[in-house]
Each structure stands twice: as C-alpha cells, then as structure tokens.
Amino acid sequence: MYKMIKITPFFSERLWGGRKLEEYGFKLPANQLIGEAWVVSALDNGMGYVQNGEYQGLSLKELYEKHHDLFNDNNSQFPLLSKIITANDYLSVQVHPDDKYSLAHDGMLGKPECWYIINCPEDAELIYGHHAKTKSELIDFVKNKQWIELFVKVKIKKGDFLYVPPGKIHAITPGVTVFELQRSSDVTYRFYDFDRKDQDGNLRPLHIQECLDVTTVPDPQLPVIHKKQGLLIDNEYFTLYLIKSDQHLELPNVNWAQVTLLKGTAVINGEQLLAGESAILVDFNNNLTIKTAGELLLSYKK
C-alpha cells in the first residue's frame, strides 16, 4: 500500500551559514549559523528521522535496514543524500574523488553530485572547473597560489542546473541557494578556503595532494542547463525531476523515490506535502500522480 514517509532534516552549522533556510519553511535551531539542511540523509553524521506513521522515530538508516522490503532494491545502504544549501559566503573550493580513489583512500564510494539553483543574486557566478591543460600546469597553478587564474567561473540564474561529476572543481558563492542531490557519501577534498579561520582562530585543513590526484585534467567543460520543468538528469548515480505543475509520471522499475517541496503545496497520490517538507515514497506501483502549483524535486536511483 502506498506510503509517504516524511523525513525530518538535519541542520548543519557552517562558518558561511546564516538563517536563510527559515524562508523555506524550516524551523532552525536558535543562535546557530545554519548553512545546510540535509533534507533526506542516512549518514551517521547528519541523520534524518521518520516523522510520521508507523515508523515514526526511526532513523532513515534504520528504516532502510530494518524495513528494506519497503524499498525492494539492490543497494547495500541508502544510496542518496539531498540537501538545501544557503551560502552567506564562499564555500571552500572542492573536488570529489571517484569510486576507485575513494575506496582506496577513504573506504567509501566517491561523490558525484548535482545542483539545482533555487535562488541567486543577479549576475551570480559559481566556481565550476579550471583552466589547467595538463597535470603539471595544474601543479604549477597550485604551487604559485594562482587561484584566480586557475578557477573557472560560470554565470548562473535561478532555475539553472549543473552536474558535478567526480574530478570537477567547484564552489558555491555568496547569496546562492541550491538544492543538492548526491550519492550518500561525505568525501570532500578542499583545494582552497580563502584563508578563513574557524571560531578557534585556526585555518581549516586543505587536501592539496588528494585534490591534485583526483582533479580531471583537462577540465570537462559541462554545460549549465536551464529547463522550466521535467527531467534534469538521469544517470547511473541518480535521476532528478523538477515538477511545477500537475503531472502523472509512469516510472517503470522504480520501487521508491524521494521528494522535497521547495515552495507551495503538493498532493502526491492523494497525500499532502507542505513547503520545506521531504519524504520517501514507497509502494506506488510505478505510477505517481502529482498535483502542485509549487516547486517540487523528485529523485531516485534506478
């Protein structure tokens, strides 16, 4: 029988955080600079919990492990992580490893991800790629701390979509709010952090050698995509839809999906979702009827 299992988010305090997530319906912890809402997460360091129905109180990890019949897939662990990120400052410039490197060095799978731009200032840019043509040229840029010359900036606007594969240098910039869908992995290597200090006056650690090891050279010059709605990406790691109007989706061989409502209201197979809420959908028999005039993101792993 169809179930909408709502998930409470985990809120992550960050140096570059603020209170902007309150604008999206979230009730934030008091007196904290919150940068990220992990809206669907089964990671131990940022766990989500079931907030309704017969499984209320279970962590998403427990739900997936103890009630795997609800999901009926072949993954050994919950495969996806969804976040809403609001940046009051530059995030560190990062790169993520592929599976081979991450398994060898960190004992977990690599971290492909993608971004849907919820909102941003006029003339906003993201760091998305680099200018080095060879690995030795990349090393020289880094040795000489030629960060401005190394990093590529691309213009973005509200509603844009970007895919960030392993090996792609990237960073979110001030004032930008994104929905991030990624593999459920927390492997991040910092290339550059703008010489910021934490609350104790210490520079945050960088991972220069790891970054040099895993950065793709030359840079894969991927496009910034803009769609009014519909399928944003469909690959081996994840599938993501943007839905802004009433839709009936036929999803053959999809056993479960996850949704986040960014604004407005939505009714999915007869059950309501409110702005700021996220849920796991199970047992929908490959059919979803979605009624919304809001902004809904639906994702799954095939």
Backbone as a ProteinNet text record, in pm:
[ID]
protein_1_A
[PRIMARY]
MYKMIKITPFFSERLWGGRKLEEYGFKLPANQLIGEAWVVSALDNGMGYVQNGEYQGLSLKELYEKHHDLFNDNNSQFPLLSKIITANDYLSVQVHPDDKYSLAHDGMLGKPECWYIINCPEDAELIYGHHAKTKSELIDFVKNKQWIELFVKVKIKKGDFLYVPPGKIHAITPGVTVFELQRSSDVTYRFYDFDRKDQDGNLRPLHIQECLDVTTVPDPQLPVIHKKQGLLIDNEYFTLYLIKSDQHLELPNVNWAQVTLLKGTAVINGEQLLAGESAILVDFNNNLTIKTAGELLLSYKK
[TERTIARY]
83.9	0	87.7	51	129.6	152.2	276	309.7	395	366.6	452.3	515.7	645.5	716.9	796.4	747.7	812.7	938.4	1039.4	1170.6	1204.7	1246.8	1291.9	1435.4	1467.7	1603.1	1704.5	1829.8	1941.6	1997.4	2020.2	2070.7	2219.4	2297	2442.5	2489	2554.1	2608.2	2739.7	2757.1	2874.7	2928.1	3058.6	3117.6	3047.2	3002.8	2941.3	2787.5	2733.7	2589.8	2518.1	2386.5	2302.2	2166.9	2060.5	1924.6	1830.9	1885.5	1802.9	1709.2	1745.5	1659.5	1521.5	1509.2	1378.1	1279.9	1330.8	1244.4	1180.3	1233.8	1182.2	1101.4	1056.5	967	1035.8	1168.6	1240.3	1244.6	1229.7	1245.3	1386.7	1471.3	1613.2	1644.1	1750.6	1796.9	1834.7	1807	1833	1983.1	2018.3	2154.2	2261.5	2226.5	2324	2322.5	2440.5	2451.4	2440.4	2322.4	2294.4	2319.4	2404.2	2434.9	2361.9	2331.2	2273.5	2160.4	2056.2	1954.8	1973	2011.4	2020.3	1879.9	1805.5	1661.4	1626.4	1709.4	1694.6	1834.5	1864.5	2000.1	1998.3	2080.5	2100.8	2245.3	2320.3	2458.1	2461.6	2554.4	2562.7	2591.2	2664.3	2698.9	2597.8	2480.6	2376.4	2245	2197.6	2087.9	1950.9	1865.6	1725.3	1642.6	1523.3	1437.3	1295.1	1228	1088.6	1001.8	914.7	834.2	686.1	644.2	501.5	479.3	357.2	315.9	376.1	366.3	404.2	553.4	635	780.7	837	750.4	791.9	901.5	1005.6	1115.3	1234.5	1216.1	1328.9	1419.3	1548.1	1636.6	1614.3	1649.4	1635.3	1722.9	1838.9	1926.8	1859.2	1795.9	1724.4	1606.4	1535.1	1421.1	1466.8	1576.4	1625.4	1675.7	1741.6	1799.1	1694.3	1604.1	1509.4	1382.3	1352.4	1230.1	1264.7	1363.5	1412.4	1308.1	1208.6	1101.3	1025	1026.6	961.8	1031.7	1162	1243.9	1265.8	1286.4	1294.7	1395.8	1517.9	1621.9	1746.1	1849.8	1970.8	2086.8	2061.3	2168.3	2198.1	2325.2	2363.7	2337.2	2326.5	2293.9	2210.6	2142.4	2060.5	2149	2111.1	2208.9	2218.3	2122.2	2116.8	2122.2	2164.1	2164.3	2116.3	2014.9	1961.6	1982.4	2024.3	2049.7	1990.7	1959.6	1940.3	2051.4	2128.6	2245.8	2222.8	2239.9	2227.7	2360.8	2423.3	2559.3	2559.7	2604.9	2626.1	2765.7	2851.6	2989.6	3031.1	3151.6	3202.9	3215.6	3171.2	3209.7	3352.6	3418.1	3552.8	3548.5	3657	3669	3709.2	3629	3639.4	3650.2	3685.9	3676.4	3651	3572.8	3538.5	3602.4	3638.6	3703.4	3603	3653.4	3571.3	3575.8	3504.3	3492.2	3626.8	3706.5	3833.1	3923.2	3938.7	4027.6	3969.5	3840.1	3778.3	3777.7	3751.8	3754.6	3894.8	3995.7	4133.7	4180.9	4135.3	4188.7	4094	3963.2	3866.3	3771.2	3777.2	3693.5	3546.7	3512.6	3372.7	3367.4	3246.8	3230	3252.4	3280.7	3302.3	3174.6	3185.1	3075.5	3040.3	2966	2904.9	2789.6	2764	2653.2	2599.6	2488.5	2432.5	2361.1	2344.6	2285.4	2169.6	2058.8	1950.3	1950.1	1961.1	1973	1833.6	1808.2	1678.7	1666.7	1775.4	1775.2	1919.6	1939.1	2073.3	2062.8	2167.2	2167.6	2175.1	2143	2164.8	2314.9	2347.2	2487.5	2567.8	2502.5	2572.3	2660.4	2767.9	2858.9	2889.5	2924.6	2975.9	3115.3	3199.2	3325.1	3293	3329.4	3284.6	3385.9	3499.8	3601.6	3733.7	3829.4	3962.3	4023.1	4133.6	4196	4319	4365.2	4488.1	4465.4	4561.4	4550.8	4621.5	4717.1	4791.1	4802.6	4838.1	4854.7	4969.7	5078.8	5191.4	5152	5068.5	5020.6	4931.9	4849.9	4767.2	4854.6	4958.4	5050.5	5115.6	5155	5218.4	5122.4	4998.4	4898.5	4888	4883.1	4865.5	4990.4	5108.6	5233.6	5248.3	5206.3	5218.4	5096.4	5000.1	4877.5	4805	4801.6	4733.2	4587.6	4515.3	4379.4	4284.7	4296.6	4207.9	4230.4	4355	4387.6	4346.5	4344	4313.3	4164.4	4083.5	3943	3858.9	3767.9	3671.4	3543.6	3490.8	3361	3259	3138.6	3030.9	2913.3	2845.2	2727.5	2609.2	2527.9	2408	2290	2171.1	2049.2	1954.6	1854	1754.7	1697.2	1690.9	1636.5	1739.2	1866.7	1971.9	2004.3	2064.1	2103	2244.6	2326.2	2464.3	2495	2562.9	2611.1	2757	2791.3	2927.5	2981.8	3044.7	3099.1	3224.4	3265.6	3394.6	3505	3598.4	3707.7	3682.3	3560.1	3524	3541.3	3627.3	3645.8	3520.1	3477.2	3352.7	3344	3262.3	3231.4	3106.4	3022.4	2905.4	2949.5	2884.1	2926.7	2822.3	2858.3	2768.2	2631.9	2527.1	2391.4	2320.5	2389.9	2331.6	2267.7	2148.2	2078.5	2057.4	2102.9	2091.8	2026.8	1958	1921.4	2029.8	2091.5	2199.4	2155.2	2164.8	2141.7	2274.5	2309.5	2437.9	2426	2528.8	2539.4	2556.9	2509.5	2520.9	2665.2	2747	2889	2931.9	3028.6	3071	3220.6	3270.9	3412.3	3432.1	3500.9	3524.9	3670.8	3735.5	3872.2	3870.3	3931.1	3936.8	4063	4043	4153.2	4196.7	4095.6	4122.6	4007.8	4039.7	3935.6	3943.9	4002.3	4004	4073.6	4163.3	4241.4	4153.1	4036.4	3947.2	3991.2	3955	3982.3	3851.4	3856.3	3737.6	3719.9	3619.1	3588.2	3701.3	3794.3	3909.5	4033.8	4017.6	4128.8	4222	4178.2	4263.1	4217.6	4315	4282.3	4226.1	4121.8	4067.6	4163.7	4171.2	4267.4	4233.1	4337.4	4324.4	4372.2	4342.5	4377.3	4440.2	4552.1	4609.8	4651	4720	4765.5	4647.9	4547.1	4429.2	4359.5	4351	4288.9	4365.9	4498.5	4579.7	4563.5	4550.7	4535.6	4406.1	4296.9	4165.6	4107.9	4164.3	4108	4124.8	4017.5	4019.4	4089.4	4190.5	4266.1	4272.7	4236.9	4178.3	4035.9	3985.9	3854.7	3743.9	3649.2	3531.4	3440	3428.2	3352.5	3204.7	3138	2997.6	2907.1	2791.9	2703.9	2622.6	2584.5	2482	2348	2256.9	2130.3	2016.1	1922.6	1803.6	1679.3	1593.7	1466.6	1354.9	1239.6	1126.4	1076.8	1074.8	1045.1	1076.6	1064.5	1089.4	1217.2	1266.8	1383.7	1510.3	1583.1	1706.5	1829.4	1829.9	1944.3	1898	1963	1929.9	2056.8	2127	2249.4	2257.4	2372.1	2384	2376	2397.9	2401.1	2265.4	2194.1	2066.5	1986.4	1857	1764.3	1692.5	1674.7	1612.7	1514.6	1392.8	1288.1	1256.9	1230.8	1174.5	1028.2	937.7	793.9	728.8	663	600	451.5	397.6	256.4	206.9	78.1	21.3	84	125.5	192.9	145.8	142	127.6	252	331.5	457.7	444.5	485.1	499.8	647	675.1	812.8	834.1	842.5	860	991.7	986.6	1104.7	1163.6	1088.6	1130	1049.9	1118.4	1049	1022	1101.9	1081.2	1141.5	1099.9	1152.1	1154.3	1224.7	1224.8	1186.6	1118.5	1069.6	1101.7	1124.3	1138.2	1055.8	969.2	888.3	952.2	993.9	1064.3	968.3	853.3	754.7	616.9	513	376.3	331.2	234.1	186.7	182.3	180.3	169.8	88	16.2	-56.5	-5.8	49.4	108.5	31.4	-30.4	-116.8	-211.6	-266.3	-368.7	-318.3	-184.9	-131.1	-58.4	-78	-26.4	116	192.4	326.2	330.1	391.9	399.4	539.4	549.6	679.2	778.9	900.2	1003.3	1003	902.5	895.1	958.7	1015.4	1070.6	1015	1008.9	950.4	1007.1	998.7	1024.1	889.8	878	755.9	782.9	698.4	716.6	585	598.7	483.7	381.2	429.8	338.2	310.3	353.9	320.2	357.5	473.8	529.6	448.7	353.5	270.3	261.7	288.1	272.3	187.7	82.1	1	31.3	86.8	133.6	52.9	-8.6	-82	-11.1	41.2	113.4	117.3	117.1	149	273.7	345.8	465.8	591.9	691.5	821.1	869.6	861.9	888.1	1005.1	1095.8	1204.7	1187.2	1188	1168.4	1290.9	1342.5	1464.5	1459.5	1543.8	1556.4	1684.7	1721.1	1831.2	1773.1	1800.6	1745.8	1809.5
-119.6	0	125.1	223.1	345.3	413.7	460.2	534.5	656.1	767.2	884.7	894	866.2	863.6	993.9	1086.4	1216.6	1206.8	1283.8	1279.1	1416.4	1419	1544.6	1572.7	1696.5	1728.8	1738.7	1724.3	1754.2	1890.1	1978.4	2111.9	2119.4	2167.2	2171.3	2315.2	2343.1	2475.3	2491.3	2607.6	2631.7	2772.4	2790.4	2924.1	3021.3	2972.5	3057.7	3051.8	2999.6	2982.9	3110.1	3098	3209.6	3156.8	3233	3194.3	3187.2	3188.9	3199.2	3079.5	2963.7	2846.4	2866.5	2961.5	2990.7	3037.5	3097.7	3144.2	3028.6	2907.2	2790.6	2698.5	2751.5	2675.5	2594.7	2608.6	2530.3	2603.6	2527.4	2580.3	2547.2	2648.5	2627.7	2632.9	2563.8	2576.7	2721.3	2765.2	2904	2931.8	3055.2	3107.1	3027	2972.3	2899.9	2953.1	2954.3	2990.6	2863.3	2838.4	2713.3	2732.4	2648	2657.7	2555.3	2440.9	2331.6	2263.6	2229	2135.9	2006.5	1901	1769.6	1711.2	1731.1	1705.3	1557	1479.8	1333.5	1275.3	1226.1	1179.7	1056.4	958.6	839.9	828.6	939.9	939.4	957.7	888.3	893.1	1033.6	1113.9	1248.2	1354.1	1311.2	1405.8	1334.2	1261.8	1166.8	1234.1	1184.9	1220.9	1114.4	1155	1064	1067.5	953.2	944	1024.6	1109.4	1196.3	1162.1	1059.6	1028.9	878.9	834.7	698	593.8	470.2	357.3	346.9	414.4	406.8	531.2	613.9	739.8	718.1	802.3	793.9	714.6	629.7	555.2	648.5	625.8	697.7	643.3	722.2	674.5	551.7	549.1	432.9	308.5	321.5	208.2	166	263.4	231.4	149.3	192.3	123.9	-16.6	-31.7	-161.6	-258.4	-208.5	-296.1	-320.8	-232.2	-245.5	-233.7	-310.5	-299.6	-343.3	-420.6	-461.3	-340.7	-228.6	-107.4	-53.4	-73.2	-16.6	-117	-242.4	-350.4	-318.3	-278.2	-252.5	-334.3	-315.9	-398.4	-322.4	-206.9	-129.7	-180	-179	-224.6	-119.2	8.2	116.1	219.5	305.8	407.9	490.1	503.7	549.4	699.7	779.6	920	1012.1	1134.2	1239.6	1367.2	1430.2	1555.9	1666.7	1783.4	1898.7	2025	2120.9	2258.8	2340.2	2409.2	2483.1	2632.1	2711.1	2856.1	2917.4	2988.2	3036.8	3186.6	3227.1	3368.4	3413.8	3317.1	3344.9	3237.4	3248.8	3144	3012.6	2903.1	2772.6	2744.5	2652.6	2616.7	2560.5	2580.5	2523.2	2376.9	2288.1	2145.9	2063.3	1938.2	1837.7	1704.4	1618.4	1489.5	1375	1267.3	1154.8	1061.4	980.5	873.9	752.2	647.1	530.1	464.2	448.2	376.4	445.7	576.7	651.4	656.8	682.8	697.4	566.4	456.9	326.7	294.4	330.4	301.4	389.6	516.3	611.6	643.2	628.9	667.4	554.7	444.2	330.8	348.8	441	459.5	498.6	495	528.6	678	712.1	851	932.2	1057.9	1152.4	1235.6	1180.1	1263.9	1342.6	1461.6	1541.8	1631	1697.5	1793.2	1903	2017.8	2135.9	2189.2	2217.7	2296.2	2430.5	2539.9	2672.8	2722.6	2722.8	2768	2919.6	2988	3134.1	3183.1	3303.7	3361	3509.6	3585.7	3727.2	3744.8	3864.5	3896.5	3890.3	3843.7	3831.4	3737.3	3639.2	3542.3	3451	3404.1	3309.6	3197.4	3082.3	2971.3	2936.4	2886	2825.5	2685.2	2658.7	2534.9	2496.7	2441.3	2397.3	2470.2	2444.5	2503.6	2522.1	2599.4	2636.1	2552.3	2465.8	2388.9	2290.3	2284.9	2193.9	2060.9	2061	1939.5	1929.3	1810.9	1792.9	1878.9	1889.9	1972.6	2119.6	2163	2301	2323.5	2224.1	2231.6	2245.4	2164.4	2168.6	2306.3	2363.5	2495.3	2603.2	2600	2695.9	2689.7	2567.6	2548.7	2592.6	2554.1	2592.6	2743.8	2812.1	2957.9	3030.3	2950.9	3005.4	3101.2	3061.5	3141.6	3097.6	3119.3	3066.1	3135.7	3266.5	3339.8	3294.5	3270.5	3226.6	3081.1	3001.7	2859.2	2831.7	2893.9	2854.7	2920.1	2842.7	2891.8	2933.5	3050.1	3094.1	3093.5	3045.9	3045.5	3125.1	3195.4	3272.4	3178.6	3207.9	3127.7	3219.4	3160.6	3230.6	3130.7	3181.9	3099.7	2996.1	2870.6	2764	2688.8	2728.3	2656.5	2523.8	2434.1	2301.9	2271.1	2215.3	2179.3	2041.2	1961.5	1831	1844.4	1788.4	1796.2	1653.5	1599.8	1463.9	1461.6	1343.8	1334.1	1393	1464.2	1525.3	1666.9	1718.5	1853.4	1953.3	2052.8	2157.4	2244.2	2280.7	2355	2427.9	2531.8	2600.9	2686	2686.3	2773.7	2910	3015	3151.9	3226.5	3343.7	3413.4	3445.7	3425.1	3458	3352.1	3243.3	3138.9	3031	2989	2879.7	2766.9	2647.2	2534	2415.1	2336.5	2200.6	2110.2	2032.8	1943.4	1798.9	1724.1	1579.6	1512.1	1415.2	1348.6	1203.3	1129	997.4	1013.9	915.4	920	891.4	994.7	987.2	1123.3	1126.2	1252.3	1274.9	1234.7	1251.5	1383.1	1476.3	1607.1	1646.2	1689.6	1740	1890	1967.2	2112.7	2153.9	2229.4	2286.4	2421.3	2500.8	2639.6	2686.3	2762.5	2804.7	2954	3032	3178.3	3224.1	3138.6	3170.4	3205.2	3142.4	3166.8	3089.2	3144.5	3076.5	3036	2923.6	2878.2	2959.9	2923.2	3001.2	2999	2905.7	2898.7	2965.5	3030	3101.1	3016.3	2894.1	2803.1	2797	2789.6	2764.5	2624.1	2610.8	2476.3	2395.2	2264.1	2183	2177.8	2177.8	2157.6	2016.6	1973.2	1838	1847.8	1921.9	1957.9	1834.3	1740.6	1624.6	1543.3	1523.3	1448.7	1521.2	1653.7	1731.4	1716.6	1724.7	1707.2	1567.3	1468.9	1330.5	1308.4	1370.1	1331.5	1430.7	1551.8	1650.4	1603.1	1609.6	1572.7	1682.4	1641.4	1735	1680.8	1762.6	1895.9	1889.3	2004.1	2010.1	1968.5	1884.3	1856.2	1978.3	2043.2	2168.6	2137	2114.3	2073.3	2195.8	2183.1	2298.5	2327.9	2453.9	2492	2478.2	2400.8	2366.2	2445	2489.6	2556.8	2493.4	2438.1	2381.4	2436.2	2461.1	2509.2	2401.5	2276.9	2163.3	2035.8	1922.9	1794.7	1729.4	1635.6	1557.3	1643.3	1653.2	1730.7	1644.3	1522.8	1432.9	1290.6	1199.2	1056.7	979	934	858.3	741.5	677.7	558.7	591.9	719.7	757.9	805.1	882.8	937.5	989.4	1002.3	1064.1	1175.8	1290.7	1404.9	1473.2	1495.7	1568.4	1698.7	1804.5	1928.9	1933.1	1951.9	1947.1	2074.2	2148.8	2275.6	2280.4	2173.5	2169.6	2026.4	2006.2	1872.7	1775.8	1660.3	1561.4	1420.8	1333.7	1190.3	1122.1	1064.5	1003.3	851.7	792.8	647.5	616.1	543.4	513.9	363.2	295.4	150.1	110.6	6.6	-48.7	44.9	146.4	233.7	194.4	146.5	92.6	196.2	303.3	409.9	537.9	649.9	780.2	871.5	982.4	1082	1216.3	1298.7	1428.2	1536.2	1657.2	1776	1886.6	1949.6	2060	2190.8	2268.9	2394	2507.5	2509.5	2613.7	2566.9	2633	2596.1	2472.6	2404.6	2278.2	2175.3	2049.5	1942.1	1828.1	1760	1638.6	1527	1422.4	1311.2	1184.8	1126.8	1009	1028.7	1150.8	1180.6	1230.4	1233.7	1280	1412.3	1500.1	1636.5	1649.9	1735.5	1773.7	1925.6	1980.6	2124.7	2175.5	2305.9	2366.4	2339.2	2299.3	2265.3	2120.9	2043.8	1902.8	1813.6	1702.5	1599	1464.4	1371.5	1241.7	1134.3	1011.3	892.2	837.9	807.4	747.8	601.9	512.8	369.6	306.3	194.1	111.3	189.5	262.5	340.8	274.6	150	71	140.6	206.4	268.6	385.5	435.9	547.1	652.9	776.9	887.3	996.8	1036.1	1148.9	1264.7	1371.5	1484.7	1607.8	1669.9	1793.6	1904.7	2000.2	2109.4	2232.3	2347.5	2473	2530.9	2445.5	2487.4	2452.3	2406.3	2370.5	2245.1	2131.5	2002.6	1935.7	1875.1	1797.4	1652.2	1564.3	1421.1	1347.6	1255.7	1184.4	1040.1	960.3	819.1	766.2	647.5	574.5	450.5	431.8	317.2	187.3
0	0	0	-82	-97.2	36.4	57.5	178.9	143.5	209.5	207.3	346.4	353.3	480.8	491.3	574.3	585.1	671.9	633.4	697.5	756.1	882.9	942.7	897.8	870.8	823.3	937.1	899.5	988.6	946.8	1044.2	1015	1048	951.3	963.7	981.6	1096.2	1121	1044.1	980.2	897	918.6	892.9	901.1	808.7	694.3	593.4	600.1	711.8	724.4	768.1	785.8	828	872.7	842.2	882.8	762.4	642.2	522.1	503.8	558.6	542.8	605.1	696.6	755.1	648.1	541.5	432.3	356.3	374.5	302.2	392.8	506.5	593.4	701.5	716.5	816.9	950.8	1059.5	1194.4	1240.8	1243.8	1269.7	1419.2	1460.4	1598.6	1628.5	1749.7	1787	1792.8	1759.2	1779.1	1704.8	1590	1509.4	1366.2	1304	1162.8	1081.4	1029.5	959.4	809.8	754.7	612.4	528.2	588.4	510.5	587.5	515.9	564.5	486.6	555.4	491.9	496.9	390.4	396.6	385.5	317.2	315.6	330.2	450	478.3	566.7	529.8	612	658.2	653	700.7	852.1	917.1	1062.8	1114.7	1038.7	1084.4	1042.4	995.1	956.8	931.5	1031.2	1012.2	1008.2	917.5	916.2	986.7	1033.9	1109.9	1055.6	1066.1	1021.5	1117.7	1061.3	1147.5	1147.4	1073.4	1070.1	1055.2	1088.6	1060.5	1153.7	1110.6	1195.2	1221.2	1139.7	1157.3	1225.2	1280.2	1340.8	1445.5	1439.1	1534.2	1486	1384.4	1329.5	1249.2	1254.9	1163.8	1023.3	923.3	785.6	763	826.3	815.5	872	989.7	1049.7	963.1	910.7	824.2	704.9	643.9	524.2	557.1	671.1	706	762.4	846.9	916.1	836.8	744.2	664.2	516	475.6	338.5	236.5	280.9	190.2	135.8	208	158.3	34.3	27.1	-80.6	-193.6	-157.6	-256.4	-367	-324	-422.4	-388	-467.3	-451.2	-388.6	-329.1	-268.2	-126.8	-89.1	44.5	151.1	110.1	202.3	128	204.2	139.6	46.2	-81.2	-181.4	-205.1	-156.9	-195.1	-73.2	-98	3.3	-64.6	-4.5	-57.7	43.9	-5.2	80.2	18.4	103.4	58.5	123.8	42.4	88	64.5	170.8	159.8	201.7	111.7	135	160.8	279.9	309.6	268	236.1	197.6	97.5	45	-42.7	35	-24.5	26	-17.2	50.5	6.9	-134.6	-208.4	-342	-325.1	-383.1	-354	-480.8	-460.1	-564.9	-495.3	-559.6	-500.3	-580	-513	-581.5	-648.6	-740.5	-797.7	-705	-742.6	-655.5	-628.2	-731.8	-715.2	-614.4	-628.8	-539	-397.8	-388.1	-256.4	-178.9	-246.3	-178.4	-127.3	-205.5	-166.1	-51.3	-47.1	49.5	165.2	142.1	245.7	285	213.2	248.6	218.2	128.6	89.2	-57.7	-112.9	-253.4	-277	-401.3	-439.2	-434.8	-478.8	-454.3	-577.4	-670.6	-774.1	-713.4	-764.9	-714.3	-825.6	-796.6	-891.9	-814.4	-880.5	-817	-900.6	-832.9	-890.9	-819.7	-895.2	-836.1	-797.1	-665.8	-614.6	-624.2	-588.3	-594	-595.8	-647	-650.9	-683.4	-652.3	-689.5	-841.5	-885.4	-1026.7	-1055.9	-1174.8	-1217.5	-1128.7	-1068.6	-983.3	-1067.9	-1005.6	-1068.2	-970.4	-1024.1	-944.9	-994.2	-905.7	-948.5	-998.2	-1124.8	-1190	-1297.1	-1250.3	-1344.6	-1323.7	-1413.2	-1402.4	-1541.6	-1546.4	-1673.2	-1707.9	-1618.3	-1645.5	-1760	-1850.2	-1964.7	-1939.5	-1846.4	-1813.2	-1661.8	-1613.5	-1469.1	-1417.5	-1492.3	-1447	-1440.5	-1532	-1528.8	-1406.4	-1373.6	-1253.5	-1128.9	-1121.5	-1007.1	-995.5	-1109.3	-1107.8	-1058.1	-1104.8	-1056.7	-904.3	-851.4	-707.4	-630.8	-679.2	-611.3	-601.4	-706.9	-711.7	-653.7	-603.3	-543.1	-637.9	-764	-865.8	-875.8	-766.7	-758.8	-856.6	-868	-959	-1102.4	-1137.6	-1274.4	-1297.7	-1189.9	-1204.5	-1219	-1134.8	-1127.2	-1236.3	-1292.4	-1390.8	-1319.4	-1355.9	-1304.8	-1418	-1387.3	-1485.8	-1431.2	-1519.8	-1478.9	-1459.6	-1358.4	-1331.2	-1306.1	-1318.4	-1280.7	-1215.5	-1151.3	-1083.3	-1180.5	-1136.6	-1219.7	-1301	-1292.8	-1365.7	-1296.4	-1373.2	-1322.1	-1367.7	-1275.3	-1306.4	-1250.2	-1328.7	-1283.2	-1242	-1126	-1072.7	-1057.5	-1161.4	-1151.7	-1065.6	-1019.3	-951.3	-1039.6	-976	-1050.2	-1096.8	-1075.3	-1120.4	-1005.6	-1022.4	-922.4	-917.2	-795	-783.1	-649.4	-644.4	-519	-538	-435.2	-430	-376.6	-423.2	-395.6	-311.4	-256.1	-164.3	-224.1	-142.2	-182	-263.3	-297.9	-381.7	-292.4	-328.4	-260.4	-359.8	-324	-415.7	-347.7	-427.2	-389	-445.5	-357.2	-398.9	-382.7	-491	-487	-513.7	-428.4	-441.8	-398.1	-429.5	-369.4	-218.5	-142.2	3.4	43.6	32.5	63.5	116.9	205.9	263.7	243.3	126.9	95.2	19.8	82.5	22.6	41.9	-65.2	-57.8	-84.7	6.3	-8.3	-83.1	-190.3	-267.6	-208.4	-172.2	-131.9	-43.5	62.7	157.1	189	97	109.8	238.8	290	410.8	530.8	538.6	651.3	774.9	890.7	1016.5	1083.1	1155.7	1227.9	1355.5	1435.4	1555.8	1658	1644.5	1734.7	1676.5	1560.7	1500.7	1417.2	1383.1	1305.5	1160.1	1071	930.6	916.5	834	812.4	725.4	748.3	672.5	524.2	442	298	263.6	141.8	97.1	-41.6	-47.7	-176.9	-257.5	-195.1	-270.4	-323.2	-238.9	-283.6	-398.8	-388.1	-495.5	-626.4	-617.8	-737.4	-795.2	-707.4	-753	-830.8	-785.9	-839.1	-939.7	-949.4	-1042.6	-1186.9	-1261.8	-1403.3	-1483.7	-1562.3	-1645.7	-1787.7	-1889.3	-1877.6	-1822.2	-1786.4	-1723.6	-1820.1	-1774.9	-1857.9	-1858.4	-1969.9	-1979	-1998.7	-1887	-1889.4	-1898	-1962.4	-1978.9	-1852.8	-1837.7	-1740.8	-1812.5	-1753.6	-1819.3	-1755.4	-1837.3	-1784.4	-1846.6	-1761.3	-1805.8	-1717.6	-1778.7	-1699	-1604.1	-1650.9	-1564.5	-1641.2	-1572.7	-1636.3	-1587.6	-1666.7	-1630.3	-1638.6	-1526.9	-1522.6	-1546.5	-1491	-1509.7	-1487.6	-1559.3	-1547.3	-1577.7	-1472.5	-1493.2	-1395.6	-1387.5	-1302	-1154	-1118.4	-977.5	-926.2	-1009.5	-965.5	-1085	-1061.7	-1156.4	-1081.9	-1147.7	-1081	-1174.9	-1123.1	-1195	-1122.2	-1198.5	-1147.9	-1190.9	-1093.8	-1122.2	-1069.3	-1160.3	-1122.5	-1157.8	-1212	-1247.4	-1232.6	-1245	-1228.7	-1328	-1276.9	-1359.6	-1321.7	-1422.4	-1395.1	-1450.4	-1361.3	-1401.1	-1403.3	-1514	-1523.6	-1499.4	-1393	-1354.8	-1346.1	-1460	-1457.9	-1392.6	-1312.6	-1243.7	-1139.3	-1099	-988.8	-865.4	-762.6	-645.5	-537.5	-534.5	-436.4	-491.8	-435.1	-475.6	-354.1	-367	-259.8	-319.1	-238.3	-285.8	-183	-233.1	-149.9	-214.4	-134.8	-185.4	-143.3	-242	-214.6	-182.7	-248.4	-219.6	-264.1	-210.8	-243.9	-168.2	-223.7	-168.8	-281	-243.2	-341.7	-282.2	-367	-329.2	-418.9	-357.8	-431.7	-398.4	-499.9	-480.7	-362.9	-352.5	-252.9	-119.3	-96.8	31.5	14.1	113.3	100.9	153.2	83.6	124.5	130.3	236.2	254.3	223.1	198	166.5	278.3	240.8	337.2	380.4	336.2	374.8	268.5	316	228.7	272.1	178.7	209.4	118.1	166.3	86.5	40.9	-86.9	-142.1	-173	-121.3	-144.6	-190.1	-257.6	-297.5	-379.2	-480.5	-563.3	-699	-713	-832.4	-962.8	-961.7	-1082.2	-1136.1	-1056.2	-1100.4	-991.1	-1027.1	-933.4	-997.8	-928.8	-971.5	-878.4	-933.9	-854.6	-894.3	-795	-817.3	-741.4	-814.2	-749.6	-839	-772.9	-839.4	-776.1	-706.6	-635.9	-711.4	-637.7	-696.8	-623.9	-690.4	-629.2	-700.7	-623.5	-679.5	-638.3	-737.7	-717.3	-770.7	-690.1	-731.1	-687.8	-752.8	-718.4	-780.3	-736.4	-800.9	-864.6	-991.7	-1063.6	-1016.7
[MASK]
++++++++++++++++++++++++++++++++++++++++++++++++++++++++++++++++++++++++++++++++++++++++++++++++++++++++++++++++++++++++++++++++++++++++++++++++++++++++++++++++++++++++++++++++++++++++++++++++++++++++++++++++++++++++++++++++++++++++++++++++++++++++++++++++++++++++++++++++++++++++++++++++++++++++++++++

